[in-house]
Structures are given as structure tokens and as C-alpha cells.
Amino acid sequence: MSETAQFDLLIIGGGINGAGIARDAAGRGLRVLLAEQDDLASGTSSRSSKLIHGGLRYLETYQFRLVREALQEREVLLKIAPHIIWPLKFVLPHVPSMRPRLLLRAGLWLYDHIGGRMSLPKSGALELEIAPEGRPLLPIYGQGFHYSDCWVEDMRLVVLNAQDAAGRGADIFTRTKVTALHAEAGGWRARLSGNREVMAKVVINAAGPWVGEVLGLKAPQAKPPIRLIKGSHIVVPRLYDGEWAYLCQNDDGRVVFFLPYERDFTLIGTTDVPFDGNPANISCSDEEQDYLLGVARRFFRKAPGKMAVVHQYAGVRSLYDDGAQSAKDITRDYKLTLEHQPAPLLSIYGGKITTYRRLAEHAMELLAPLFPQAGTAWTDAAPLPGGDIDGTHADFVIAMRERYSWLPADLCNRWCRLYGTRIREIIGSAQSLKELGELLAPGLYEAEVDYLVTHEFAQTSDDILWRRTRLGLRLTPAETARLSAHLAKRA
């Protein structure tokens, strides 16, 4: 790339919003550069509760438009990414001292219908005293409800949007920080790390928790209208055998999810804690771990202790400041602000992973007068990479296991889930495990690593083990070091 390469859009931030806008804009024929200071999804977008959902609890704060849009998007995303998004049944034990049963039933009915025609099963009542879903719970929870939402491989959703954007002509630069912005000739001259410069007609500030830092490049005293909220999760050995999730109401009015995770684990989260600090240096505090474990003790017969925590993570959400006093009541809706002086700059505040695609469409609607040559909306029907599956995902897995009968079943299942139809590109012409190259760690062959580096922007062992796969949960430090050594040699 020359020092003065010209772009229509410079997108700052490689989280879900930045990657989603890059894909949408590139597919409309615009020249796009996405610059991410670290790895794709290295911030908030890989540290979520891994859910595509309408947000049942947002009905209590009358965020009906947000819930309706999110539920409609749930249907769209199920169709365009069936390999990384799938339905999940949620169990809601009734706590008599919290919300009345009639209120919960009414809320669930509204949740079933507010988004229009839905493909997932409707909600209903559960007799937890006799239902399998009640067995892991304390016997005091005799009644409950069930409803449907979806699981998402959040980090892969980001990567696949970036991968598709690149396939449509976008430039994706990771480990690239925008260090300066100067208005010039109706656009922006941007300085990038490595002493590079580019020109862009529009800058899109999709930096999430760093949105204020980007604004500061233009106006050092700018104060963005956001509230930074930290959400933390812990991972423990599997608490129950069923393939369903629990939504548990705590006595402080918050809800906590218990989610089946990577086959052998349970994911517990999240907290809502006001945050003031560097979003790059965060972790789940002892107090937050105690809080989440306390909710587990309140609901489960075999609740884990602190020594059972095998992994923890935390993310900072930059929520649009709507004036709510409590962190849990701040809107999860998004707001887009387009400034034209001294040059066009679009800033993104708030938002949730479920509505990222609509956010991208709204961003392009705002920018349409600046790019009359751009195409129309298209992302609601085009599958993400690997999502072009004929029939059901279960049928696809069966077909792949028949086609690659020499591939261990667990490995084939994992690759089908992470890569969908792109599994064929990983395997290539290989006809045996030996032809996949060196076994760099349990379940991780050289062919997969090569694919991730070549096609998915991975550079480090953390990129591969935590933001392309979740094999980091299972590897020893020595195995991780071996992968790092391989990557260094490969570079």
C-alpha cells in the first residue's frame, strides 16, 4: 500500500460493529480500510455471554423497539451463519419473592410475538419438580418457564464478517493503531502505526470502549456520551448434563446465565460494574467471582466453589448514556452520530452483538448521501463464510463425517461448527491425518493453523487459541509454547 492510498471509509475498530460495517460497505462497492490496534475481536466482542437474543429483561424497561429488532435479527443471523449460531433452550426457575408468575408469563408471551413470525419454539411453563431441567436445581424451585434464544460463537462472528469484507475488496489491518487524524480536502488524512498515512473520505469510529480516545484525535477535550460497564464471566466444570441454559434471577434484580460451554464446562455470567480505567487491562475481580458463585449456590444442588473456576474473562461495554442510575438499567440500544465538520466522522455508541448487522445498515443509510454510487442493502440474505449449508447443520455434519471418514468424529464436529463449508479448504486434498501436517497440540493440526493464519488474520497463539477457537481451555502452557514456536518459525 502506498503512503497516500485513498479510501472511501476508514473504520477504526475491529470488533463486531467495525467488522460488520466493513462487510456491508465493501459489498456495496466502497473502498474500505479497517484498522484494529490489536487482533480482531480482542476487546468486548469476544468477551460476551455468547448469545444472539432479544433481551428478555429489556421488556421490563420498555425497550420494545430494541427487543423487536433484536428478535428479528436473531432470525436473519440464524439463516446466514447456521454453523456458528444455533438455537438454545433457556430455563427460568421461578423465584416467588421476585417477579409474579403472571408477570413472567405475560412477558414471555410478548417475547414470543413482538418480533413477528419466529422459527424457534415458543415459551411455556415447566414443572421443575418432575422435569429433567429441574434435577440440577435446589428442590425449592418447583415451578419455572422455558423459552428460546440462540448461542453464537462471538469471536468467530467478528472474524467471519472481516473475512467476507476482505473477500469483497476491503483491507483489514490488525495490530494497526490510528495515531492521528487531520481534516484535509473534504476528507481525512490518517496516520497509522508504522509511520504510514492514508486518505479517507469518511472516518467511522467503531472503537467501542476506546471511542473517546478516537474522538480525542479530532478534538482533545471531547467527552463521548457513554458509560463504561464491565461485565465478567467465569468458567467451571460442567454443572449439569442437559443441553439447555438457565436464566436465574438474583435478589438484587439482576439475572445471571448458566450456559453449556465447550462440551465439558459451564459458563456463568454476567456482572454489571461501572468501570473507569484502561479497557485493555481488565479481569474478573474476586468480588465478581464471589457474586457469580453466590448465585450458583442459590440455585444449584452442586454449586461450584472458587477453586473450581478454570477460566475467567471480563469485557468493557461502552453503553450509550441514557441517564439511567443503575448499570443494569442502561439501554443496550445503539446511537449513531454523524458529524460533517471539519470532515465526515461517524461515531458509534452502545449496541449489542445481536443487532450489529442492522447497526451497519443504519450506518450506511446515514452515509448514503456521501456515496450515491454505493449499492443497496444486501447482508440480510448473503451467508457469512462457511454458512452456505444446504439443509440443516446436523445433515451437513453427517455428510462431512461420511466424506472424511478418516477424520476423528470430535475433530470433524468441531471444524463443522467453527468453519462450516470452509472445512473443505482446511482439509484440501488430504486423505489422512498425516496429510494434515504436524499435530501441534491435542486436536490442533498444522492444516488448521495454516488456514487461520492465511485466511483469518491470525498471528499469535492467543489469536488462534482464544479468538479463532477455544482450545486454550484445554492446552497446557507447554503445548501453547509449542504453537507459539511454530508460528514464529512460520513467520
GROMACS .gro file of C-alpha atoms in nm:
model
  491
    1MET     CA    1   0.000   0.000   0.000
    2SER     CA    2   0.135   0.347  -0.091
    3GLU     CA    3   0.164   0.617   0.174
    4THR     CA    4  -0.132   0.808   0.034
    5ALA     CA    5  -0.370   0.527  -0.056
    6GLN     CA    6  -0.726   0.656  -0.099
    7PHE     CA    7  -1.030   0.503   0.072
    8ASP     CA    8  -1.397   0.587   0.100
    9LEU     CA    9  -1.413   0.464   0.459
   10LEU     CA   10  -1.154   0.431   0.731
   11ILE     CA   11  -1.310   0.217   1.005
   12ILE     CA   12  -1.134   0.234   1.340
   13GLY     CA   13  -1.204  -0.073   1.550
   14GLY     CA   14  -1.207  -0.445   1.469
   15GLY     CA   15  -1.493  -0.551   1.696
   16ILE     CA   16  -1.831  -0.668   1.573
   17ASN     CA   17  -1.956  -0.322   1.474
   18GLY     CA   18  -1.644  -0.231   1.279
   19ALA     CA   19  -1.627  -0.569   1.106
   20GLY     CA   20  -2.000  -0.560   1.027
   21ILE     CA   21  -1.979  -0.215   0.870
   22ALA     CA   22  -1.669  -0.315   0.673
   23ARG     CA   23  -1.853  -0.613   0.525
   24ASP     CA   24  -2.165  -0.414   0.440
   25ALA     CA   25  -1.973  -0.124   0.284
   26ALA     CA   26  -1.734  -0.343   0.085
   27GLY     CA   27  -2.029  -0.535  -0.054
   28ARG     CA   28  -2.177  -0.207  -0.176
   29GLY     CA   29  -1.863  -0.134  -0.374
   30LEU     CA   30  -1.693   0.115  -0.141
   31ARG     CA   31  -1.319   0.121  -0.080
   32VAL     CA   32  -1.277   0.023   0.283
   33LEU     CA   33  -0.988   0.011   0.527
   34LEU     CA   34  -1.046  -0.136   0.873
   35ALA     CA   35  -0.772  -0.063   1.128
   36GLU     CA   36  -0.764  -0.254   1.457
   37GLN     CA   37  -0.498  -0.176   1.718
   38ASP     CA   38  -0.482  -0.539   1.837
   39ASP     CA   39  -0.642  -0.854   1.697
   40LEU     CA   40  -0.994  -0.882   1.564
   41ALA     CA   41  -1.244  -0.928   1.849
   42SER     CA   42  -0.968  -0.877   2.103
   43GLY     CA   43  -1.188  -0.650   2.316
   44THR     CA   44  -1.553  -0.664   2.415
   45SER     CA   45  -1.671  -0.865   2.114
   46SER     CA   46  -1.502  -1.186   2.230
   47ARG     CA   47  -1.595  -1.137   2.596
   48SER     CA   48  -1.973  -1.150   2.578
   49SER     CA   49  -2.225  -1.403   2.707
   50LYS     CA   50  -2.217  -1.562   2.358
   51LEU     CA   51  -2.587  -1.505   2.292
   52ILE     CA   52  -2.795  -1.386   1.999
   53HIS     CA   53  -3.107  -1.284   2.185
   54GLY     CA   54  -3.381  -1.027   2.205
   55GLY     CA   55  -3.306  -0.944   2.565
   56LEU     CA   56  -3.598  -1.072   2.767
   57ARG     CA   57  -3.520  -0.849   3.063
   58TYR     CA   58  -3.521  -0.535   2.845
   59LEU     CA   59  -3.900  -0.564   2.828
   60GLU     CA   60  -3.910  -0.450   3.192
   61THR     CA   61  -3.750  -0.119   3.094
   62TYR     CA   62  -3.988  -0.078   2.797
   63GLN     CA   63  -3.716  -0.111   2.531
   64PHE     CA   64  -3.968  -0.264   2.292
   65ARG     CA   65  -3.806  -0.141   1.970
   66LEU     CA   66  -3.471  -0.286   2.072
   67VAL     CA   67  -3.625  -0.623   2.163
   68ARG     CA   68  -3.829  -0.638   1.843
   69GLU     CA   69  -3.531  -0.553   1.623
   70ALA     CA   70  -3.308  -0.800   1.808
   71LEU     CA   71  -3.557  -1.084   1.772
   72GLN     CA   72  -3.593  -1.013   1.401
   73GLU     CA   73  -3.216  -1.010   1.367
   74ARG     CA   74  -3.198  -1.341   1.551
   75GLU     CA   75  -3.390  -1.494   1.261
   76VAL     CA   76  -3.167  -1.333   0.999
   77LEU     CA   77  -2.843  -1.438   1.166
   78LEU     CA   78  -2.964  -1.796   1.211
   79LYS     CA   79  -3.001  -1.817   0.833
   80ILE     CA   80  -2.673  -1.654   0.730
   81ALA     CA   81  -2.449  -1.820   0.990
   82PRO     CA   82  -2.601  -2.158   1.084
   83HIS     CA   83  -2.258  -2.305   1.162
   84ILE     CA   84  -2.174  -2.061   1.444
   85ILE     CA   85  -2.528  -1.977   1.564
   86TRP     CA   86  -2.779  -2.231   1.691
   87PRO     CA   87  -3.099  -2.242   1.900
   88LEU     CA   88  -3.069  -2.281   2.275
   89LYS     CA   89  -3.342  -2.360   2.525
   90PHE     CA   90  -3.346  -2.141   2.836
   91VAL     CA   91  -3.494  -2.246   3.170
   92LEU     CA   92  -3.620  -1.975   3.402
   93PRO     CA   93  -3.676  -2.102   3.759
   94HIS     CA   94  -3.949  -1.906   3.928
   95VAL     CA   95  -3.850  -1.714   4.241
   96PRO     CA   96  -4.177  -1.621   4.417
   97SER     CA   97  -4.019  -1.329   4.603
   98MET     CA   98  -3.909  -1.166   4.276
   99ARG     CA   99  -4.145  -1.139   3.979
  100PRO     CA  100  -4.500  -1.286   3.994
  101ARG     CA  101  -4.568  -1.587   3.771
  102LEU     CA  102  -4.841  -1.400   3.584
  103LEU     CA  103  -4.598  -1.117   3.502
  104LEU     CA  104  -4.337  -1.363   3.375
  105ARG     CA  105  -4.594  -1.547   3.167
  106ALA     CA  106  -4.709  -1.219   3.011
  107GLY     CA  107  -4.352  -1.112   2.942
  108LEU     CA  108  -4.271  -1.443   2.775
  109TRP     CA  109  -4.585  -1.424   2.561
  110LEU     CA  110  -4.479  -1.078   2.445
  111TYR     CA  111  -4.126  -1.209   2.381
  112ASP     CA  112  -4.272  -1.484   2.161
  113HIS     CA  113  -4.475  -1.242   1.950
  114ILE     CA  114  -4.319  -0.892   1.946
  115GLY     CA  115  -4.072  -0.981   1.671
  116GLY     CA  116  -4.332  -1.124   1.433
  117ARG     CA  117  -4.316  -1.476   1.296
  118MET     CA  118  -4.034  -1.668   1.466
  119SER     CA  119  -3.887  -2.009   1.381
  120LEU     CA  120  -3.784  -2.106   1.736
  121PRO     CA  121  -4.009  -2.291   1.980
  122LYS     CA  122  -4.249  -2.081   2.185
  123SER     CA  123  -4.218  -2.040   2.562
  124GLY     CA  124  -4.409  -2.246   2.816
  125ALA     CA  125  -4.440  -2.349   3.179
  126LEU     CA  126  -4.224  -2.616   3.345
  127GLU     CA  127  -4.294  -2.838   3.644
  128LEU     CA  128  -3.938  -2.844   3.770
  129GLU     CA  129  -4.023  -3.099   4.038
  130ILE     CA  130  -4.060  -3.364   3.767
  131ALA     CA  131  -3.892  -3.217   3.456
  132PRO     CA  132  -3.529  -3.312   3.375
  133GLU     CA  133  -3.445  -2.942   3.377
  134GLY     CA  134  -3.528  -2.929   3.746
  135ARG     CA  135  -3.289  -3.202   3.862
  136PRO     CA  136  -2.976  -2.984   3.887
  137LEU     CA  137  -3.169  -2.719   4.084
  138LEU     CA  138  -3.240  -2.696   4.453
  139PRO     CA  139  -3.579  -2.851   4.540
  140ILE     CA  140  -3.725  -2.514   4.646
  141TYR     CA  141  -3.762  -2.430   4.276
  142GLY     CA  142  -4.067  -2.634   4.182
  143GLN     CA  143  -4.205  -2.413   3.907
  144GLY     CA  144  -4.047  -2.241   3.612
  145PHE     CA  145  -4.066  -2.150   3.246
  146HIS     CA  146  -3.876  -2.219   2.928
  147TYR     CA  147  -3.816  -2.002   2.622
  148SER     CA  148  -3.584  -1.995   2.320
  149ASP     CA  149  -3.287  -1.785   2.213
  150CYS     CA  150  -2.958  -1.857   2.035
  151TRP     CA  151  -2.594  -1.926   2.108
  152VAL     CA  152  -2.323  -1.758   1.899
  153GLU     CA  153  -1.950  -1.809   1.864
  154ASP     CA  154  -1.899  -1.437   1.920
  155MET     CA  155  -1.533  -1.411   1.826
  156ARG     CA  156  -1.593  -1.605   1.504
  157LEU     CA  157  -1.884  -1.381   1.410
  158VAL     CA  158  -1.639  -1.090   1.408
  159VAL     CA  159  -1.372  -1.278   1.215
  160LEU     CA  160  -1.616  -1.406   0.953
  161ASN     CA  161  -1.750  -1.055   0.888
  162ALA     CA  162  -1.393  -0.930   0.844
  163GLN     CA  163  -1.307  -1.228   0.625
  164ASP     CA  164  -1.606  -1.163   0.399
  165ALA     CA  165  -1.523  -0.792   0.387
  166ALA     CA  166  -1.172  -0.877   0.271
  167GLY     CA  167  -1.312  -1.113   0.011
  168ARG     CA  168  -1.515  -0.821  -0.125
  169GLY     CA  169  -1.213  -0.593  -0.150
  170ALA     CA  170  -1.171  -0.439   0.195
  171ASP     CA  171  -0.828  -0.400   0.352
  172ILE     CA  172  -0.817  -0.544   0.704
  173PHE     CA  173  -0.520  -0.424   0.909
  174THR     CA  174  -0.475  -0.578   1.252
  175ARG     CA  175  -0.214  -0.461   1.503
  176THR     CA  176  -0.251  -0.120   1.339
  177LYS     CA  177  -0.331   0.184   1.550
  178VAL     CA  178  -0.462   0.513   1.412
  179THR     CA  179  -0.238   0.768   1.581
  180ALA     CA  180  -0.352   1.095   1.421
  181LEU     CA  181  -0.641   1.239   1.220
  182HIS     CA  182  -0.627   1.562   1.020
  183ALA     CA  183  -0.907   1.708   0.810
  184GLU     CA  184  -0.785   1.775   0.458
  185ALA     CA  185  -0.958   1.848   0.127
  186GLY     CA  186  -1.303   1.736   0.237
  187GLY     CA  187  -1.177   1.418   0.399
  188TRP     CA  188  -0.926   1.284   0.647
  189ARG     CA  189  -0.554   1.220   0.641
  190ALA     CA  190  -0.486   0.946   0.894
  191ARG     CA  191  -0.153   0.840   1.033
  192LEU     CA  192  -0.120   0.472   1.116
  193SER     CA  193   0.133   0.291   1.331
  194GLY     CA  194   0.441   0.208   1.131
  195ASN     CA  195   0.458   0.565   1.001
  196ARG     CA  196   0.203   0.506   0.725
  197GLU     CA  197  -0.058   0.751   0.602
  198VAL     CA  198  -0.388   0.707   0.419
  199MET     CA  199  -0.665   0.933   0.296
  200ALA     CA  200  -1.032   0.861   0.363
  201LYS     CA  201  -1.349   1.049   0.278
  202VAL     CA  202  -1.519   0.932   0.599
  203VAL     CA  203  -1.386   0.802   0.930
  204ILE     CA  204  -1.605   0.561   1.126
  205ASN     CA  205  -1.531   0.549   1.497
  206ALA     CA  206  -1.622   0.192   1.594
  207ALA     CA  207  -1.366   0.167   1.874
  208GLY     CA  208  -1.607   0.056   2.148
  209PRO     CA  209  -1.455   0.139   2.488
  210TRP     CA  210  -1.189   0.344   2.306
  211VAL     CA  211  -1.444   0.561   2.123
  212GLY     CA  212  -1.344   0.860   2.335
  213GLU     CA  213  -0.976   0.809   2.254
  214VAL     CA  214  -1.055   0.823   1.882
  215LEU     CA  215  -1.267   1.137   1.927
  216GLY     CA  216  -0.968   1.286   2.107
  217LEU     CA  217  -0.765   1.261   1.786
  218LYS     CA  218  -1.003   1.519   1.637
  219ALA     CA  219  -1.096   1.719   1.947
  220PRO     CA  220  -0.875   1.654   2.252
  221GLN     CA  221  -1.139   1.775   2.501
  222ALA     CA  222  -1.426   1.571   2.355
  223LYS     CA  223  -1.632   1.374   2.608
  224PRO     CA  224  -1.832   1.092   2.448
  225PRO     CA  225  -2.186   1.023   2.576
  226ILE     CA  226  -2.104   0.675   2.706
  227ARG     CA  227  -2.097   0.482   3.031
  228LEU     CA  228  -1.830   0.213   3.058
  229ILE     CA  229  -1.967  -0.101   3.223
  230LYS     CA  230  -1.759  -0.409   3.298
  231GLY     CA  231  -1.918  -0.749   3.256
  232SER     CA  232  -1.737  -1.057   3.386
  233HIS     CA  233  -1.780  -1.431   3.335
  234ILE     CA  234  -1.636  -1.742   3.492
  235VAL     CA  235  -1.599  -2.094   3.352
  236VAL     CA  236  -1.638  -2.401   3.575
  237PRO     CA  237  -1.656  -2.777   3.509
  238ARG     CA  238  -1.996  -2.884   3.374
  239LEU     CA  239  -2.271  -2.828   3.636
  240TYR     CA  240  -2.537  -3.039   3.464
  241ASP     CA  241  -2.576  -3.280   3.173
  242GLY     CA  242  -2.853  -3.116   2.971
  243GLU     CA  243  -2.803  -2.908   2.657
  244TRP     CA  244  -3.007  -2.620   2.789
  245ALA     CA  245  -2.925  -2.296   2.968
  246TYR     CA  246  -3.058  -2.135   3.285
  247LEU     CA  247  -3.152  -1.774   3.343
  248CYS     CA  248  -3.155  -1.717   3.719
  249GLN     CA  249  -3.298  -1.412   3.893
  250ASN     CA  250  -3.083  -1.286   4.177
  251ASP     CA  251  -3.224  -1.098   4.475
  252ASP     CA  252  -3.067  -0.770   4.357
  253GLY     CA  253  -3.289  -0.771   4.048
  254ARG     CA  254  -3.015  -0.885   3.808
  255VAL     CA  255  -3.019  -1.206   3.609
  256VAL     CA  256  -2.729  -1.446   3.561
  257PHE     CA  257  -2.691  -1.701   3.279
  258PHE     CA  258  -2.563  -2.057   3.322
  259LEU     CA  259  -2.469  -2.184   2.977
  260PRO     CA  260  -2.338  -2.516   2.841
  261TYR     CA  261  -1.987  -2.436   2.720
  262GLU     CA  262  -1.736  -2.626   2.510
  263ARG     CA  263  -1.892  -2.962   2.599
  264ASP     CA  264  -1.718  -3.005   2.937
  265PHE     CA  265  -1.782  -2.668   3.102
  266THR     CA  266  -2.046  -2.423   3.221
  267LEU     CA  267  -2.019  -2.052   3.150
  268ILE     CA  268  -2.159  -1.824   3.422
  269GLY     CA  269  -2.222  -1.451   3.376
  270THR     CA  270  -2.250  -1.168   3.371
  271THR     CA  271  -2.189  -0.884   3.615
  272ASP     CA  272  -2.262  -0.514   3.557
  273VAL     CA  273  -1.999  -0.297   3.726
  274PRO     CA  274  -1.924   0.070   3.644
  275PHE     CA  275  -1.573   0.094   3.504
  276ASP     CA  276  -1.316   0.372   3.493
  277GLY     CA  277  -0.976   0.266   3.369
  278ASN     CA  278  -0.789   0.111   3.079
  279PRO     CA  279  -1.020  -0.135   2.896
  280ALA     CA  280  -0.715  -0.333   2.783
  281ASN     CA  281  -0.623  -0.434   3.139
  282ILE     CA  282  -0.923  -0.598   3.298
  283SER     CA  283  -1.015  -0.926   3.460
  284CYS     CA  284  -1.295  -1.072   3.667
  285SER     CA  285  -1.237  -0.946   4.021
  286ASP     CA  286  -1.260  -1.162   4.333
  287GLU     CA  287  -1.579  -0.979   4.427
  288GLU     CA  288  -1.736  -1.055   4.089
  289GLN     CA  289  -1.636  -1.421   4.111
  290ASP     CA  290  -1.792  -1.438   4.459
  291TYR     CA  291  -2.108  -1.277   4.324
  292LEU     CA  292  -2.146  -1.526   4.039
  293LEU     CA  293  -2.063  -1.824   4.260
  294GLY     CA  294  -2.316  -1.695   4.513
  295VAL     CA  295  -2.590  -1.704   4.250
  296ALA     CA  296  -2.486  -2.060   4.166
  297ARG     CA  297  -2.520  -2.159   4.533
  298ARG     CA  298  -2.862  -2.004   4.546
  299PHE     CA  299  -2.995  -2.220   4.261
  300PHE     CA  300  -2.791  -2.537   4.211
  301ARG     CA  301  -2.761  -2.853   4.421
  302LYS     CA  302  -2.393  -2.900   4.334
  303ALA     CA  303  -2.270  -2.543   4.320
  304PRO     CA  304  -1.900  -2.491   4.244
  305GLY     CA  305  -1.655  -2.327   4.482
  306LYS     CA  306  -1.387  -2.077   4.394
  307MET     CA  307  -1.127  -2.349   4.338
  308ALA     CA  308  -1.345  -2.487   4.059
  309VAL     CA  309  -1.305  -2.179   3.839
  310VAL     CA  310  -1.090  -2.285   3.542
  311HIS     CA  311  -1.112  -1.963   3.343
  312GLN     CA  312  -1.245  -1.611   3.374
  313TYR     CA  313  -1.276  -1.315   3.144
  314ALA     CA  314  -1.411  -0.962   3.150
  315GLY     CA  315  -1.513  -0.711   2.887
  316VAL     CA  316  -1.599  -0.343   2.892
  317ARG     CA  317  -1.919  -0.234   2.723
  318SER     CA  318  -1.941   0.126   2.606
  319LEU     CA  319  -2.312   0.184   2.656
  320TYR     CA  320  -2.489   0.497   2.537
  321ASP     CA  321  -2.553   0.715   2.841
  322ASP     CA  322  -2.930   0.749   2.865
  323GLY     CA  323  -2.921   0.882   3.221
  324ALA     CA  324  -3.021   0.558   3.395
  325GLN     CA  325  -2.899   0.541   3.753
  326SER     CA  326  -2.832   0.167   3.772
  327ALA     CA  327  -2.584  -0.006   3.541
  328LYS     CA  328  -2.831  -0.287   3.472
  329ASP     CA  329  -3.094  -0.037   3.351
  330ILE     CA  330  -2.877   0.147   3.096
  331THR     CA  331  -3.005   0.091   2.744
  332ARG     CA  332  -2.828  -0.166   2.526
  333ASP     CA  333  -2.956   0.014   2.218
  334TYR     CA  334  -2.714   0.193   1.990
  335LYS     CA  335  -2.683   0.552   1.875
  336LEU     CA  336  -2.502   0.677   1.566
  337THR     CA  337  -2.376   1.034   1.544
  338LEU     CA  338  -2.257   1.177   1.211
  339GLU     CA  339  -2.052   1.500   1.220
  340HIS     CA  340  -1.965   1.680   0.898
  341GLN     CA  341  -1.713   1.931   1.033
  342PRO     CA  342  -1.426   1.952   0.981
  343ALA     CA  343  -1.483   1.631   0.777
  344PRO     CA  344  -1.734   1.345   0.796
  345LEU     CA  345  -1.693   1.133   1.110
  346LEU     CA  346  -1.947   0.874   1.222
  347SER     CA  347  -1.927   0.764   1.586
  348ILE     CA  348  -2.097   0.454   1.724
  349TYR     CA  349  -2.219   0.442   2.081
  350GLY     CA  350  -2.362   0.137   2.255
  351GLY     CA  351  -2.516  -0.156   2.075
  352LYS     CA  352  -2.518  -0.532   2.128
  353ILE     CA  353  -2.380  -0.815   1.922
  354THR     CA  354  -2.728  -0.931   1.816
  355THR     CA  355  -2.807  -0.610   1.629
  356TYR     CA  356  -2.467  -0.545   1.473
  357ARG     CA  357  -2.590  -0.612   1.117
  358ARG     CA  358  -2.879  -0.364   1.144
  359LEU     CA  359  -2.642  -0.113   1.302
  360ALA     CA  360  -2.421  -0.148   0.994
  361GLU     CA  361  -2.719  -0.092   0.766
  362HIS     CA  362  -2.819   0.217   0.961
  363ALA     CA  363  -2.464   0.347   0.934
  364MET     CA  364  -2.474   0.306   0.557
  365GLU     CA  365  -2.813   0.480   0.542
  366LEU     CA  366  -2.662   0.781   0.718
  367LEU     CA  367  -2.368   0.784   0.478
  368ALA     CA  368  -2.573   0.727   0.163
  369PRO     CA  369  -2.581   1.098   0.058
  370LEU     CA  370  -2.199   1.097   0.060
  371PHE     CA  371  -2.177   0.786  -0.161
  372PRO     CA  372  -2.452   0.797  -0.425
  373GLN     CA  373  -2.265   0.530  -0.621
  374ALA     CA  374  -2.293   0.273  -0.339
  375GLY     CA  375  -2.512  -0.031  -0.376
  376THR     CA  376  -2.818  -0.113  -0.167
  377ALA     CA  377  -2.858  -0.323   0.148
  378TRP     CA  378  -2.764  -0.687   0.091
  379THR     CA  379  -2.633  -0.854   0.407
  380ASP     CA  380  -2.965  -1.000   0.526
  381ALA     CA  381  -2.955  -1.280   0.269
  382ALA     CA  382  -2.585  -1.344   0.196
  383PRO     CA  383  -2.432  -1.621   0.411
  384LEU     CA  384  -2.121  -1.549   0.608
  385PRO     CA  385  -1.814  -1.755   0.510
  386GLY     CA  386  -1.891  -2.120   0.574
  387GLY     CA  387  -2.262  -2.056   0.620
  388ASP     CA  388  -2.371  -2.169   0.273
  389ILE     CA  389  -2.501  -2.500   0.405
  390ASP     CA  390  -2.769  -2.694   0.219
  391GLY     CA  391  -3.025  -2.836   0.460
  392THR     CA  392  -2.972  -2.847   0.834
  393HIS     CA  393  -2.640  -2.820   1.011
  394ALA     CA  394  -2.691  -3.171   1.150
  395ASP     CA  395  -2.726  -3.306   0.796
  396PHE     CA  396  -2.413  -3.118   0.695
  397VAL     CA  397  -2.214  -3.275   0.979
  398ILE     CA  398  -2.331  -3.622   0.877
  399ALA     CA  399  -2.227  -3.554   0.518
  400MET     CA  400  -1.882  -3.432   0.622
  401ARG     CA  401  -1.826  -3.730   0.851
  402GLU     CA  402  -1.911  -3.960   0.562
  403ARG     CA  403  -1.691  -3.770   0.317
  404TYR     CA  404  -1.396  -3.754   0.558
  405SER     CA  405  -1.444  -4.084   0.736
  406TRP     CA  406  -1.077  -4.087   0.840
  407LEU     CA  407  -1.123  -3.767   1.041
  408PRO     CA  408  -1.192  -3.827   1.415
  409ALA     CA  409  -1.556  -3.752   1.493
  410ASP     CA  410  -1.479  -3.488   1.758
  411LEU     CA  411  -1.246  -3.304   1.522
  412CYS     CA  412  -1.492  -3.317   1.234
  413ASN     CA  413  -1.772  -3.188   1.459
  414ARG     CA  414  -1.556  -2.902   1.584
  415TRP     CA  415  -1.447  -2.799   1.237
  416CYS     CA  416  -1.806  -2.811   1.107
  417ARG     CA  417  -1.912  -2.584   1.392
  418LEU     CA  418  -1.629  -2.333   1.353
  419TYR     CA  419  -1.580  -2.330   0.977
  420GLY     CA  420  -1.895  -2.469   0.815
  421THR     CA  421  -1.836  -2.537   0.446
  422ARG     CA  422  -1.485  -2.388   0.474
  423ILE     CA  423  -1.384  -2.720   0.631
  424ARG     CA  424  -1.310  -2.826   0.273
  425GLU     CA  425  -1.047  -2.554   0.241
  426ILE     CA  426  -0.875  -2.668   0.561
  427ILE     CA  427  -0.862  -3.032   0.453
  428GLY     CA  428  -0.784  -2.960   0.089
  429SER     CA  429  -0.659  -3.276  -0.083
  430ALA     CA  430  -0.563  -3.452   0.240
  431GLN     CA  431  -0.682  -3.811   0.273
  432SER     CA  432  -0.537  -3.896   0.613
  433LEU     CA  433  -0.448  -3.731   0.942
  434LYS     CA  434  -0.083  -3.749   0.848
  435GLU     CA  435  -0.153  -3.529   0.546
  436LEU     CA  436  -0.296  -3.256   0.773
  437GLY     CA  437   0.059  -3.186   0.883
  438GLU     CA  438   0.213  -3.174   1.228
  439LEU     CA  439  -0.006  -3.223   1.535
  440LEU     CA  440   0.090  -2.903   1.716
  441ALA     CA  441  -0.135  -2.960   2.017
  442PRO     CA  442  -0.417  -3.201   2.104
  443GLY     CA  443  -0.676  -3.161   1.828
  444LEU     CA  444  -0.481  -2.885   1.651
  445TYR     CA  445  -0.317  -2.980   1.323
  446GLU     CA  446  -0.087  -2.772   1.109
  447ALA     CA  447  -0.352  -2.751   0.834
  448GLU     CA  448  -0.592  -2.566   1.064
  449VAL     CA  449  -0.323  -2.326   1.184
  450ASP     CA  450  -0.220  -2.253   0.825
  451TYR     CA  451  -0.581  -2.178   0.734
  452LEU     CA  452  -0.625  -1.941   1.029
  453VAL     CA  453  -0.307  -1.751   0.950
  454THR     CA  454  -0.371  -1.734   0.575
  455HIS     CA  455  -0.746  -1.665   0.572
  456GLU     CA  456  -0.847  -1.539   0.916
  457PHE     CA  457  -0.578  -1.282   1.008
  458ALA     CA  458  -0.438  -1.488   1.299
  459GLN     CA  459  -0.080  -1.414   1.404
  460THR     CA  460  -0.025  -1.533   1.761
  461SER     CA  461  -0.112  -1.835   1.972
  462ASP     CA  462  -0.370  -1.627   2.161
  463ASP     CA  463  -0.534  -1.532   1.831
  464ILE     CA  464  -0.572  -1.900   1.748
  465LEU     CA  465  -0.647  -2.048   2.091
  466TRP     CA  466  -0.889  -1.782   2.220
  467ARG     CA  467  -1.019  -1.575   1.927
  468ARG     CA  468  -1.048  -1.832   1.646
  469THR     CA  469  -1.101  -2.146   1.855
  470ARG     CA  470  -1.134  -2.201   2.231
  471LEU     CA  471  -0.869  -2.469   2.253
  472GLY     CA  472  -0.693  -2.255   2.510
  473LEU     CA  473  -0.928  -2.402   2.770
  474ARG     CA  474  -0.766  -2.742   2.722
  475LEU     CA  475  -0.399  -2.681   2.647
  476THR     CA  476  -0.106  -2.681   2.886
  477PRO     CA  477   0.149  -2.396   2.889
  478ALA     CA  478   0.398  -2.627   2.717
  479GLU     CA  479   0.152  -2.701   2.435
  480THR     CA  480   0.079  -2.331   2.395
  481ALA     CA  481   0.454  -2.259   2.380
  482ARG     CA  482   0.494  -2.520   2.109
  483LEU     CA  483   0.229  -2.349   1.898
  484SER     CA  484   0.397  -2.011   1.953
  485ALA     CA  485   0.727  -2.156   1.840
  486HIS     CA  486   0.565  -2.295   1.526
  487LEU     CA  487   0.409  -1.957   1.444
  488ALA     CA  488   0.742  -1.779   1.497
  489LYS     CA  489   0.914  -2.025   1.266
  490ARG     CA  490   0.636  -1.992   1.010
  491ALA     CA  491   0.661  -1.611   1.010
   0.00000   0.00000   0.00000
